[in-house]
Amino acid sequence: MFVSPRRSNPTIASEAIALTRRWRAAAGPRREVPLYEDLVLGELGPMAERCGVLARKAEGWAFMFAGERIEAWIGRTVRSTLLDELPTHARRAIAEAADRALATGTPAAGVANRILDGSVLTVDLTVLPLASRWSSEPWVLVHAAPRRETISLVEAIVRATDDALIGLSALRGADGAVFDFQIVTANEGAARLLGRSRESLAFGRLGEAVEPLAPDIVSRLAGVLESGERISFEIDLPLTGRIVPVRVNAAAFGDLLSLGITDISVFRDREARFRLLYEDNPAPVWVYDVETLRFLEVNRAACDLYGYDRDTFLGLTVLDIRPQSERARAAEIARTVCGSYAASEPFRHLRADGSEIAVLSYARSIEMGGSRAVVVLGVDVTERERAEAKIAHMALHDALTDLPNRVLFRERVDEALSRLRRAGDGVAVLCLDLDHFKAVNDTLGHPVGDKLLTQVAARLTANVREADMVARLSGDEFAIVARDACAPQALDALAQRLVAALDEPFEIDGHQVVIGLSIGIAIAPADGADADTLIKNADIALYRAKAEGRRGYRFFEASMDARLQARRLLELDLREAVRRGELVLHYQPQMDTEHDRITGFEALLRWQHPTRGLVPPADFIPVAEETGLIVPIGEWVVRRACADATAWREPYRVAVNLSPAQFKSKALVASIVHALADTRLPAQRLELEITESVLLAETEGNLATLHALKQLGVKISLDDFGTGYSSLSYLRSFPFDKIKIDRSFVRELSEREDSAAIIRAIAGLGQSLGMATMAEGVETREQLERLRTLGLTEVQGYLLSPPRPADAFPEIAPRITSAERDAADAA
Ligand SMILES: Nc1nc2c(ncn2[C@@H]2O[C@@H]3COP(=O)(O)O[C@H]4[C@@H](O)[C@H](n5cnc6c(=O)[nH]c(N)nc65)O[C@@H]4COP(=O)(O)O[C@H]3[C@H]2O)c(=O)[nH]1
């Protein structure tokens, strides 16, 4: 029976106090160790039962004699026995207290425990140092006071544990088979776990206490009785309101069974958390042995990433997931991980299928099963690397053709130039532009245009050497940086090869597409020592190649740059000219050949330049067309011509040139409507001269514009006929009022008979189509007469008059002079 421990037996304890008090009295103020003869001999009375005297001999402490109770406690007679020969429980406690008493010369206390019959016996020791007249050896008196209560060890343990401990006795049926167990004893832990009082459990049936699991548990425990072996198993115990995972340990003693049930929810929780952190971690985690480099653990994510099943994985070493070329370095790092390690850059790893992935690893050295190991967390950055590479590629390449873009091209030119400075290799830049690309885009659509650019890129790339780079700078602009073979002859050959390659027709979506290539070439260092200058000069040479008729190439020359600069100056100047009102109109008369009567005047633009004098249109109209300045200038011309014509004495027609570039402006029709409305000029007095290039480009839109203009009542004439393509289909596509034959035919009239034949044919054509036919550039009377006989209805040329200010002609001399009119305008 368990009894809670209490203090010593009070009577016996008081003996120790009395003895100590007596010892102190005998020791006196000088604390001399009292004599045995004075303190003990004949003085102990009944206390002698619990006292013993020991002497300190050379071999150790030895009992001289001891009372019965002491001997009973020690478990043998002790007279003249060395302490070392006695049982441990007494020996250690007595020796320790005796040594202390001897060393300090004062009383010492000690406690000795002994386990007897499953109970703990505790004895309080009091040891008093003594001297003796009969011996020089130090002596001690030992008083042993056994405590009154003993402690049941088993009971203490049973009470202290949280586990459920149950003693069971088998209940057997008539056939001797166990059908249940009777609970013989159950501790508090069992009562707590099963939610019942100990009393209600005692002598109850196990099957009732753990009812839902009864058949299962009973049969398993019956098995233990049969086999006599201990068993241990885990089950989920359904208790009121919850399921508790428990571990059951059972051992049989005859027909009795001891059952220990441990609540393992905490371990399960810990296990679940571990699983969450390790096994279910979405990041691949593995542990390897530092010595063998073999995998010791791999989680599911690692198996998924590398494509191995767990067993195969555990048969590999960390080197098996690395490419051959990285294994030596990998082995070195794997063995030297100390503390923690974070990779600063991804490593190449191998998957089971042999594919390579990029992995960033974070590692920490640990101990596992007594050996040094490393736990590694890997982050698969393959996709991220790919995306980064793609973004980097996109930043430097053209999305359509995948050729390097302007940025990368410039970098490569820079790089080639710095090599040029170091190694003296050659560097040349070729700027390329496709001829007629815009027409392809406009007529066949952008998808065809895109395919064309892709095919062009392929042809260009196929015709350069590997060291050279082909880039797409924008739209139909390509460029090549050539290295090494940069002598003019080699570049000549390259340019010819490229022009020829693009001369071959392209086959796109069933269309045969023909384009051409113009190239400008600049060679370093003569044409530029830095990338920007070199590219700019190749571009100037390209501009020149195009100006000289496409499908060709030009090397850069310093004079080209000067010409370009002059052009830029002209452009700036022209803008100012418009603002300062330096543009003026001259007029040239037109005459019919039937009655030799003036029919109208062509307005021709002049630039009254403050320093250059009168600048002819050929010098500035192309610049105005390229820069778009032609739109405001053209509007001004129409408005001025209409205003002038309104002021003429006679209602002659006024002819005005329209540039193809003006047709790009959506406001063309509106600007003419406004000019007519504002100047009140009848529409039929205005004649607009266009060239066939208007019909060549943007056909649909331009035709619609022409119809809209014609709808207003203005006359439309086809200028410069006989130059360019002069397709007769143009005459069919729009009902022109007049065909103006180019002056080159008139000039060659006396020399080439075919010119006369062509003029006659055009005159006939005009007649049958109901269109007037006019010859330009008529300078001589012979020419006039000849043209008259060839059937032309009108003429224009120096023979009548060169273009001059309106007030030079009496027929159209304004009622006020041009100077007066300008002054009025300014006001
Ligand atoms: N050799 C010779 N030449 C003659 C003779 N008769 C007339 N010309 C010249 O021939 C050109 C006729 O104009 P165009 O063919 O429309 O050719 C014009 C026209 O295309 C353009 N242009 C002139 N004014 C304007 C304008 O206001 N707007 C636009 N868009 N273009 C204009 O500039 C071109 C040149 O104009 P100009 O220098 O004034 O040159 C004028 C005129 O001076 C002749 O008997 N012999």
mmCIF file with all atom_site columns, N, CA and C and ligand atoms in Angstrom, residues 585 588 602-606 616-618 621 625 630 634 637 656-659 662 689 691 719-720 740 742-743 747 776-779 796-799 801-803, ligand 1:
data_model
loop_
_atom_site.group_PDB
_atom_site.id
_atom_site.type_symbol
_atom_site.label_atom_id
_atom_site.label_alt_id
_atom_site.label_comp_id
_atom_site.label_asym_id
_atom_site.label_entity_id
_atom_site.label_seq_id
_atom_site.pdbx_PDB_ins_code
_atom_site.Cartn_x
_atom_site.Cartn_y
_atom_site.Cartn_z
_atom_site.occupancy
_atom_site.B_iso_or_equiv
_atom_site.pdbx_formal_charge
_atom_site.auth_seq_id
_atom_site.auth_comp_id
_atom_site.auth_asym_id
_atom_site.auth_atom_id
_atom_site.pdbx_PDB_model_num
ATOM   1   N N   . LEU A 1 585 ? 3.958  83.199 -106.672 1.00 0.00 ? 585 LEU A N   1
ATOM   2   C CA  . LEU A 1 585 ? 3.515  82.418 -107.821 1.00 0.00 ? 585 LEU A CA  1
ATOM   3   C C   . LEU A 1 585 ? 3.818  83.183 -109.106 1.00 0.00 ? 585 LEU A C   1
ATOM   4   N N   . GLN A 1 588 ? 2.290  80.952 -116.275 1.00 0.00 ? 588 GLN A N   1
ATOM   5   C CA  . GLN A 1 588 ? 2.683  80.714 -117.661 1.00 0.00 ? 588 GLN A CA  1
ATOM   6   C C   . GLN A 1 588 ? 1.403  80.466 -118.469 1.00 0.00 ? 588 GLN A C   1
ATOM   7   N N   . GLU A 1 602 ? -0.826 78.500 -116.034 1.00 0.00 ? 602 GLU A N   1
ATOM   8   C CA  . GLU A 1 602 ? -0.379 77.540 -115.002 1.00 0.00 ? 602 GLU A CA  1
ATOM   9   C C   . GLU A 1 602 ? 0.380  78.319 -113.932 1.00 0.00 ? 602 GLU A C   1
ATOM   10  N N   . ALA A 1 603 ? -0.029 78.066 -112.677 1.00 0.00 ? 603 ALA A N   1
ATOM   11  C CA  . ALA A 1 603 ? 0.657  78.728 -111.562 1.00 0.00 ? 603 ALA A CA  1
ATOM   12  C C   . ALA A 1 603 ? 1.889  77.907 -111.220 1.00 0.00 ? 603 ALA A C   1
ATOM   13  N N   . LEU A 1 604 ? 3.066  78.563 -111.217 1.00 0.00 ? 604 LEU A N   1
ATOM   14  C CA  . LEU A 1 604 ? 4.311  77.854 -110.895 1.00 0.00 ? 604 LEU A CA  1
ATOM   15  C C   . LEU A 1 604 ? 4.993  78.565 -109.725 1.00 0.00 ? 604 LEU A C   1
ATOM   16  N N   . LEU A 1 605 ? 5.358  77.758 -108.746 1.00 0.00 ? 605 LEU A N   1
ATOM   17  C CA  . LEU A 1 605 ? 5.854  78.304 -107.477 1.00 0.00 ? 605 LEU A CA  1
ATOM   18  C C   . LEU A 1 605 ? 7.302  78.771 -107.596 1.00 0.00 ? 605 LEU A C   1
ATOM   19  N N   . ARG A 1 606 ? 7.577  79.893 -106.951 1.00 0.00 ? 606 ARG A N   1
ATOM   20  C CA  . ARG A 1 606 ? 8.948  80.418 -106.893 1.00 0.00 ? 606 ARG A CA  1
ATOM   21  C C   . ARG A 1 606 ? 9.229  80.818 -105.457 1.00 0.00 ? 606 ARG A C   1
ATOM   22  N N   . PRO A 1 616 ? 14.218 78.049 -108.160 1.00 0.00 ? 616 PRO A N   1
ATOM   23  C CA  . PRO A 1 616 ? 13.227 77.267 -108.923 1.00 0.00 ? 616 PRO A CA  1
ATOM   24  C C   . PRO A 1 616 ? 12.684 76.117 -108.079 1.00 0.00 ? 616 PRO A C   1
ATOM   25  N N   . PRO A 1 617 ? 11.470 75.652 -108.391 1.00 0.00 ? 617 PRO A N   1
ATOM   26  C CA  . PRO A 1 617 ? 10.835 74.600 -107.569 1.00 0.00 ? 617 PRO A CA  1
ATOM   27  C C   . PRO A 1 617 ? 11.631 73.310 -107.498 1.00 0.00 ? 617 PRO A C   1
ATOM   28  N N   . ALA A 1 618 ? 12.353 72.973 -108.579 1.00 0.00 ? 618 ALA A N   1
ATOM   29  C CA  . ALA A 1 618 ? 13.107 71.715 -108.563 1.00 0.00 ? 618 ALA A CA  1
ATOM   30  C C   . ALA A 1 618 ? 14.096 71.668 -107.398 1.00 0.00 ? 618 ALA A C   1
ATOM   31  N N   . ILE A 1 621 ? 11.087 71.836 -103.989 1.00 0.00 ? 621 ILE A N   1
ATOM   32  C CA  . ILE A 1 621 ? 9.856  71.022 -103.856 1.00 0.00 ? 621 ILE A CA  1
ATOM   33  C C   . ILE A 1 621 ? 10.156 69.605 -103.332 1.00 0.00 ? 621 ILE A C   1
ATOM   34  N N   . GLU A 1 625 ? 8.454  67.984 -100.133 1.00 0.00 ? 625 GLU A N   1
ATOM   35  C CA  . GLU A 1 625 ? 7.676  66.739 -100.190 1.00 0.00 ? 625 GLU A CA  1
ATOM   36  C C   . GLU A 1 625 ? 8.148  65.747 -99.140  1.00 0.00 ? 625 GLU A C   1
ATOM   37  N N   . ILE A 1 630 ? 5.171  70.266 -97.881  1.00 0.00 ? 630 ILE A N   1
ATOM   38  C CA  . ILE A 1 630 ? 4.412  70.476 -99.113  1.00 0.00 ? 630 ILE A CA  1
ATOM   39  C C   . ILE A 1 630 ? 2.921  70.673 -98.827  1.00 0.00 ? 630 ILE A C   1
ATOM   40  N N   . GLY A 1 634 ? 1.347  73.665 -100.368 1.00 0.00 ? 634 GLY A N   1
ATOM   41  C CA  . GLY A 1 634 ? 0.365  73.377 -101.415 1.00 0.00 ? 634 GLY A CA  1
ATOM   42  C C   . GLY A 1 634 ? -0.952 74.101 -101.149 1.00 0.00 ? 634 GLY A C   1
ATOM   43  N N   . VAL A 1 637 ? -0.541 77.627 -102.114 1.00 0.00 ? 637 VAL A N   1
ATOM   44  C CA  . VAL A 1 637 ? -0.516 77.816 -103.571 1.00 0.00 ? 637 VAL A CA  1
ATOM   45  C C   . VAL A 1 637 ? -1.944 77.859 -104.130 1.00 0.00 ? 637 VAL A C   1
ATOM   46  N N   . VAL A 1 656 ? -3.069 74.479 -111.264 1.00 0.00 ? 656 VAL A N   1
ATOM   47  C CA  . VAL A 1 656 ? -2.199 74.378 -110.081 1.00 0.00 ? 656 VAL A CA  1
ATOM   48  C C   . VAL A 1 656 ? -1.668 72.948 -109.977 1.00 0.00 ? 656 VAL A C   1
ATOM   49  N N   . ASN A 1 657 ? -0.359 72.824 -109.667 1.00 0.00 ? 657 ASN A N   1
ATOM   50  C CA  . ASN A 1 657 ? 0.234  71.482 -109.494 1.00 0.00 ? 657 ASN A CA  1
ATOM   51  C C   . ASN A 1 657 ? -0.076 70.938 -108.098 1.00 0.00 ? 657 ASN A C   1
ATOM   52  N N   . LEU A 1 658 ? -0.494 69.661 -108.045 1.00 0.00 ? 658 LEU A N   1
ATOM   53  C CA  . LEU A 1 658 ? -0.670 69.003 -106.736 1.00 0.00 ? 658 LEU A CA  1
ATOM   54  C C   . LEU A 1 658 ? 0.385  67.911 -106.614 1.00 0.00 ? 658 LEU A C   1
ATOM   55  N N   . SER A 1 659 ? 1.063  67.898 -105.496 1.00 0.00 ? 659 SER A N   1
ATOM   56  C CA  . SER A 1 659 ? 2.088  66.869 -105.288 1.00 0.00 ? 659 SER A CA  1
ATOM   57  C C   . SER A 1 659 ? 1.431  65.592 -104.761 1.00 0.00 ? 659 SER A C   1
ATOM   58  N N   . GLN A 1 662 ? 0.607  65.542 -101.187 1.00 0.00 ? 662 GLN A N   1
ATOM   59  C CA  . GLN A 1 662 ? -0.576 66.241 -100.672 1.00 0.00 ? 662 GLN A CA  1
ATOM   60  C C   . GLN A 1 662 ? -1.773 65.299 -100.559 1.00 0.00 ? 662 GLN A C   1
ATOM   61  N N   . GLU A 1 689 ? -3.364 69.852 -111.597 1.00 0.00 ? 689 GLU A N   1
ATOM   62  C CA  . GLU A 1 689 ? -2.489 68.973 -112.375 1.00 0.00 ? 689 GLU A CA  1
ATOM   63  C C   . GLU A 1 689 ? -1.896 67.926 -111.439 1.00 0.00 ? 689 GLU A C   1
ATOM   64  N N   . THR A 1 691 ? 0.326  64.056 -111.270 1.00 0.00 ? 691 THR A N   1
ATOM   65  C CA  . THR A 1 691 ? 1.163  63.158 -112.078 1.00 0.00 ? 691 THR A CA  1
ATOM   66  C C   . THR A 1 691 ? 0.682  61.732 -111.832 1.00 0.00 ? 691 THR A C   1
ATOM   67  N N   . ASP A 1 719 ? -0.496 65.275 -115.710 1.00 0.00 ? 719 ASP A N   1
ATOM   68  C CA  . ASP A 1 719 ? 0.712  66.023 -116.071 1.00 0.00 ? 719 ASP A CA  1
ATOM   69  C C   . ASP A 1 719 ? 1.855  65.067 -116.441 1.00 0.00 ? 719 ASP A C   1
ATOM   70  N N   . ASP A 1 720 ? 2.821  65.573 -117.159 1.00 0.00 ? 720 ASP A N   1
ATOM   71  C CA  . ASP A 1 720 ? 4.064  64.841 -117.481 1.00 0.00 ? 720 ASP A CA  1
ATOM   72  C C   . ASP A 1 720 ? 3.796  63.501 -118.148 1.00 0.00 ? 720 ASP A C   1
ATOM   73  N N   . LYS A 1 740 ? -1.418 66.160 -120.329 1.00 0.00 ? 740 LYS A N   1
ATOM   74  C CA  . LYS A 1 740 ? -0.315 67.064 -120.679 1.00 0.00 ? 740 LYS A CA  1
ATOM   75  C C   . LYS A 1 740 ? 0.893  66.215 -121.048 1.00 0.00 ? 740 LYS A C   1
ATOM   76  N N   . ASP A 1 742 ? 4.611  65.306 -121.816 1.00 0.00 ? 742 ASP A N   1
ATOM   77  C CA  . ASP A 1 742 ? 5.856  65.837 -121.259 1.00 0.00 ? 742 ASP A CA  1
ATOM   78  C C   . ASP A 1 742 ? 6.687  66.548 -122.320 1.00 0.00 ? 742 ASP A C   1
ATOM   79  N N   . ARG A 1 743 ? 7.431  67.567 -121.842 1.00 0.00 ? 743 ARG A N   1
ATOM   80  C CA  . ARG A 1 743 ? 8.137  68.384 -122.827 1.00 0.00 ? 743 ARG A CA  1
ATOM   81  C C   . ARG A 1 743 ? 9.287  67.659 -123.513 1.00 0.00 ? 743 ARG A C   1
ATOM   82  N N   . ARG A 1 747 ? 10.697 68.297 -127.312 1.00 0.00 ? 747 ARG A N   1
ATOM   83  C CA  . ARG A 1 747 ? 12.109 68.595 -127.583 1.00 0.00 ? 747 ARG A CA  1
ATOM   84  C C   . ARG A 1 747 ? 12.644 67.665 -128.670 1.00 0.00 ? 747 ARG A C   1
ATOM   85  N N   . GLU A 1 776 ? 3.720  70.405 -123.539 1.00 0.00 ? 776 GLU A N   1
ATOM   86  C CA  . GLU A 1 776 ? 4.455  71.356 -122.704 1.00 0.00 ? 776 GLU A CA  1
ATOM   87  C C   . GLU A 1 776 ? 5.789  71.647 -123.372 1.00 0.00 ? 776 GLU A C   1
ATOM   88  N N   . GLY A 1 777 ? 6.392  72.754 -123.002 1.00 0.00 ? 777 GLY A N   1
ATOM   89  C CA  . GLY A 1 777 ? 7.752  73.067 -123.451 1.00 0.00 ? 777 GLY A CA  1
ATOM   90  C C   . GLY A 1 777 ? 7.847  73.444 -124.914 1.00 0.00 ? 777 GLY A C   1
ATOM   91  N N   . VAL A 1 778 ? 6.824  74.072 -125.432 1.00 0.00 ? 778 VAL A N   1
ATOM   92  C CA  . VAL A 1 778 ? 6.858  74.482 -126.846 1.00 0.00 ? 778 VAL A CA  1
ATOM   93  C C   . VAL A 1 778 ? 7.682  75.771 -126.926 1.00 0.00 ? 778 VAL A C   1
ATOM   94  N N   . GLU A 1 779 ? 8.825  75.675 -127.636 1.00 0.00 ? 779 GLU A N   1
ATOM   95  C CA  . GLU A 1 779 ? 9.730  76.813 -127.655 1.00 0.00 ? 779 GLU A CA  1
ATOM   96  C C   . GLU A 1 779 ? 9.797  77.482 -129.039 1.00 0.00 ? 779 GLU A C   1
ATOM   97  N N   . GLN A 1 796 ? 1.772  74.930 -124.398 1.00 0.00 ? 796 GLN A N   1
ATOM   98  C CA  . GLN A 1 796 ? 2.299  75.780 -123.326 1.00 0.00 ? 796 GLN A CA  1
ATOM   99  C C   . GLN A 1 796 ? 3.794  75.803 -123.509 1.00 0.00 ? 796 GLN A C   1
ATOM   100 N N   . GLY A 1 797 ? 4.443  76.920 -123.337 1.00 0.00 ? 797 GLY A N   1
ATOM   101 C CA  . GLY A 1 797 ? 5.887  76.923 -123.478 1.00 0.00 ? 797 GLY A CA  1
ATOM   102 C C   . GLY A 1 797 ? 6.448  78.313 -123.635 1.00 0.00 ? 797 GLY A C   1
ATOM   103 N N   . TYR A 1 798 ? 7.787  78.361 -123.672 1.00 0.00 ? 798 TYR A N   1
ATOM   104 C CA  . TYR A 1 798 ? 8.484  79.646 -123.751 1.00 0.00 ? 798 TYR A CA  1
ATOM   105 C C   . TYR A 1 798 ? 8.086  80.435 -124.994 1.00 0.00 ? 798 TYR A C   1
ATOM   106 N N   . LEU A 1 799 ? 7.624  79.691 -126.049 1.00 0.00 ? 799 LEU A N   1
ATOM   107 C CA  . LEU A 1 799 ? 7.226  80.379 -127.270 1.00 0.00 ? 799 LEU A CA  1
ATOM   108 C C   . LEU A 1 799 ? 6.157  81.434 -126.942 1.00 0.00 ? 799 LEU A C   1
ATOM   109 N N   . SER A 1 801 ? 5.366  82.349 -123.559 1.00 0.00 ? 801 SER A N   1
ATOM   110 C CA  . SER A 1 801 ? 6.021  83.150 -122.517 1.00 0.00 ? 801 SER A CA  1
ATOM   111 C C   . SER A 1 801 ? 6.584  82.215 -121.461 1.00 0.00 ? 801 SER A C   1
ATOM   112 N N   . PRO A 1 802 ? 7.713  82.546 -120.884 1.00 0.00 ? 802 PRO A N   1
ATOM   113 C CA  . PRO A 1 802 ? 8.150  81.787 -119.708 1.00 0.00 ? 802 PRO A CA  1
ATOM   114 C C   . PRO A 1 802 ? 7.251  82.177 -118.517 1.00 0.00 ? 802 PRO A C   1
ATOM   115 N N   . PRO A 1 803 ? 7.270  81.407 -117.454 1.00 0.00 ? 803 PRO A N   1
ATOM   116 C CA  . PRO A 1 803 ? 6.452  81.785 -116.294 1.00 0.00 ? 803 PRO A CA  1
ATOM   117 C C   . PRO A 1 803 ? 6.907  83.129 -115.740 1.00 0.00 ? 803 PRO A C   1
HETATM 118 N N1  . LIG B 2 .   ? 12.753 74.088 -120.905 1.00 0.00 ? 1   LIG B N1  1
HETATM 119 C C1  . LIG B 2 .   ? 11.549 74.571 -120.898 1.00 0.00 ? 1   LIG B C1  1
HETATM 120 N N2  . LIG B 2 .   ? 10.817 74.557 -119.770 1.00 0.00 ? 1   LIG B N2  1
HETATM 121 C C2  . LIG B 2 .   ? 9.550  75.039 -119.797 1.00 0.00 ? 1   LIG B C2  1
HETATM 122 C C3  . LIG B 2 .   ? 8.999  75.552 -120.970 1.00 0.00 ? 1   LIG B C3  1
HETATM 123 N N3  . LIG B 2 .   ? 7.732  75.953 -120.710 1.00 0.00 ? 1   LIG B N3  1
HETATM 124 C C4  . LIG B 2 .   ? 7.525  75.710 -119.391 1.00 0.00 ? 1   LIG B C4  1
HETATM 125 N N4  . LIG B 2 .   ? 8.651  75.154 -118.825 1.00 0.00 ? 1   LIG B N4  1
HETATM 126 C C5  . LIG B 2 .   ? 8.861  74.678 -117.467 1.00 0.00 ? 1   LIG B C5  1
HETATM 127 O O1  . LIG B 2 .   ? 8.212  73.444 -117.314 1.00 0.00 ? 1   LIG B O1  1
HETATM 128 C C6  . LIG B 2 .   ? 7.704  73.304 -116.019 1.00 0.00 ? 1   LIG B C6  1
HETATM 129 C C7  . LIG B 2 .   ? 6.282  72.976 -116.130 1.00 0.00 ? 1   LIG B C7  1
HETATM 130 O O2  . LIG B 2 .   ? 5.783  72.587 -114.946 1.00 0.00 ? 1   LIG B O2  1
HETATM 131 P P1  . LIG B 2 .   ? 5.580  71.089 -114.482 1.00 0.00 ? 1   LIG B P1  1
HETATM 132 O O3  . LIG B 2 .   ? 5.835  70.126 -115.575 1.00 0.00 ? 1   LIG B O3  1
HETATM 133 O O4  . LIG B 2 .   ? 4.256  71.020 -113.825 1.00 0.00 ? 1   LIG B O4  1
HETATM 134 O O5  . LIG B 2 .   ? 6.741  70.870 -113.416 1.00 0.00 ? 1   LIG B O5  1
HETATM 135 C C8  . LIG B 2 .   ? 6.785  71.636 -112.258 1.00 0.00 ? 1   LIG B C8  1
HETATM 136 C C9  . LIG B 2 .   ? 6.011  71.059 -111.158 1.00 0.00 ? 1   LIG B C9  1
HETATM 137 O O6  . LIG B 2 .   ? 6.085  69.659 -111.203 1.00 0.00 ? 1   LIG B O6  1
HETATM 138 C C10 . LIG B 2 .   ? 6.743  71.582 -109.987 1.00 0.00 ? 1   LIG B C10 1
HETATM 139 N N5  . LIG B 2 .   ? 6.012  72.707 -109.452 1.00 0.00 ? 1   LIG B N5  1
HETATM 140 C C11 . LIG B 2 .   ? 6.030  74.030 -109.786 1.00 0.00 ? 1   LIG B C11 1
HETATM 141 N N6  . LIG B 2 .   ? 5.192  74.722 -109.008 1.00 0.00 ? 1   LIG B N6  1
HETATM 142 C C12 . LIG B 2 .   ? 4.605  73.839 -108.195 1.00 0.00 ? 1   LIG B C12 1
HETATM 143 C C13 . LIG B 2 .   ? 3.619  73.947 -107.166 1.00 0.00 ? 1   LIG B C13 1
HETATM 144 O O7  . LIG B 2 .   ? 3.081  75.018 -106.874 1.00 0.00 ? 1   LIG B O7  1
HETATM 145 N N7  . LIG B 2 .   ? 3.266  72.810 -106.549 1.00 0.00 ? 1   LIG B N7  1
HETATM 146 C C14 . LIG B 2 .   ? 3.814  71.615 -106.883 1.00 0.00 ? 1   LIG B C14 1
HETATM 147 N N8  . LIG B 2 .   ? 3.427  70.547 -106.234 1.00 0.00 ? 1   LIG B N8  1
HETATM 148 N N9  . LIG B 2 .   ? 4.714  71.442 -107.810 1.00 0.00 ? 1   LIG B N9  1
HETATM 149 C C15 . LIG B 2 .   ? 5.114  72.578 -108.481 1.00 0.00 ? 1   LIG B C15 1
HETATM 150 O O8  . LIG B 2 .   ? 8.001  71.983 -110.341 1.00 0.00 ? 1   LIG B O8  1
HETATM 151 C C16 . LIG B 2 .   ? 8.196  71.649 -111.701 1.00 0.00 ? 1   LIG B C16 1
HETATM 152 C C17 . LIG B 2 .   ? 9.112  72.588 -112.355 1.00 0.00 ? 1   LIG B C17 1
HETATM 153 O O9  . LIG B 2 .   ? 8.585  73.862 -112.412 1.00 0.00 ? 1   LIG B O9  1
HETATM 154 P P2  . LIG B 2 .   ? 9.300  75.019 -113.190 1.00 0.00 ? 1   LIG B P2  1
HETATM 155 O O10 . LIG B 2 .   ? 10.746 75.047 -112.869 1.00 0.00 ? 1   LIG B O10 1
HETATM 156 O O11 . LIG B 2 .   ? 8.514  76.219 -112.966 1.00 0.00 ? 1   LIG B O11 1
HETATM 157 O O12 . LIG B 2 .   ? 9.187  74.546 -114.604 1.00 0.00 ? 1   LIG B O12 1
HETATM 158 C C18 . LIG B 2 .   ? 7.978  74.633 -115.300 1.00 0.00 ? 1   LIG B C18 1
HETATM 159 C C19 . LIG B 2 .   ? 8.181  75.580 -116.460 1.00 0.00 ? 1   LIG B C19 1
HETATM 160 O O13 . LIG B 2 .   ? 8.963  76.687 -116.159 1.00 0.00 ? 1   LIG B O13 1
HETATM 161 C C20 . LIG B 2 .   ? 9.772  75.557 -122.150 1.00 0.00 ? 1   LIG B C20 1
HETATM 162 O O14 . LIG B 2 .   ? 9.368  75.974 -123.229 1.00 0.00 ? 1   LIG B O14 1
HETATM 163 N N10 . LIG B 2 .   ? 11.030 75.050 -122.083 1.00 0.00 ? 1   LIG B N10 1
#
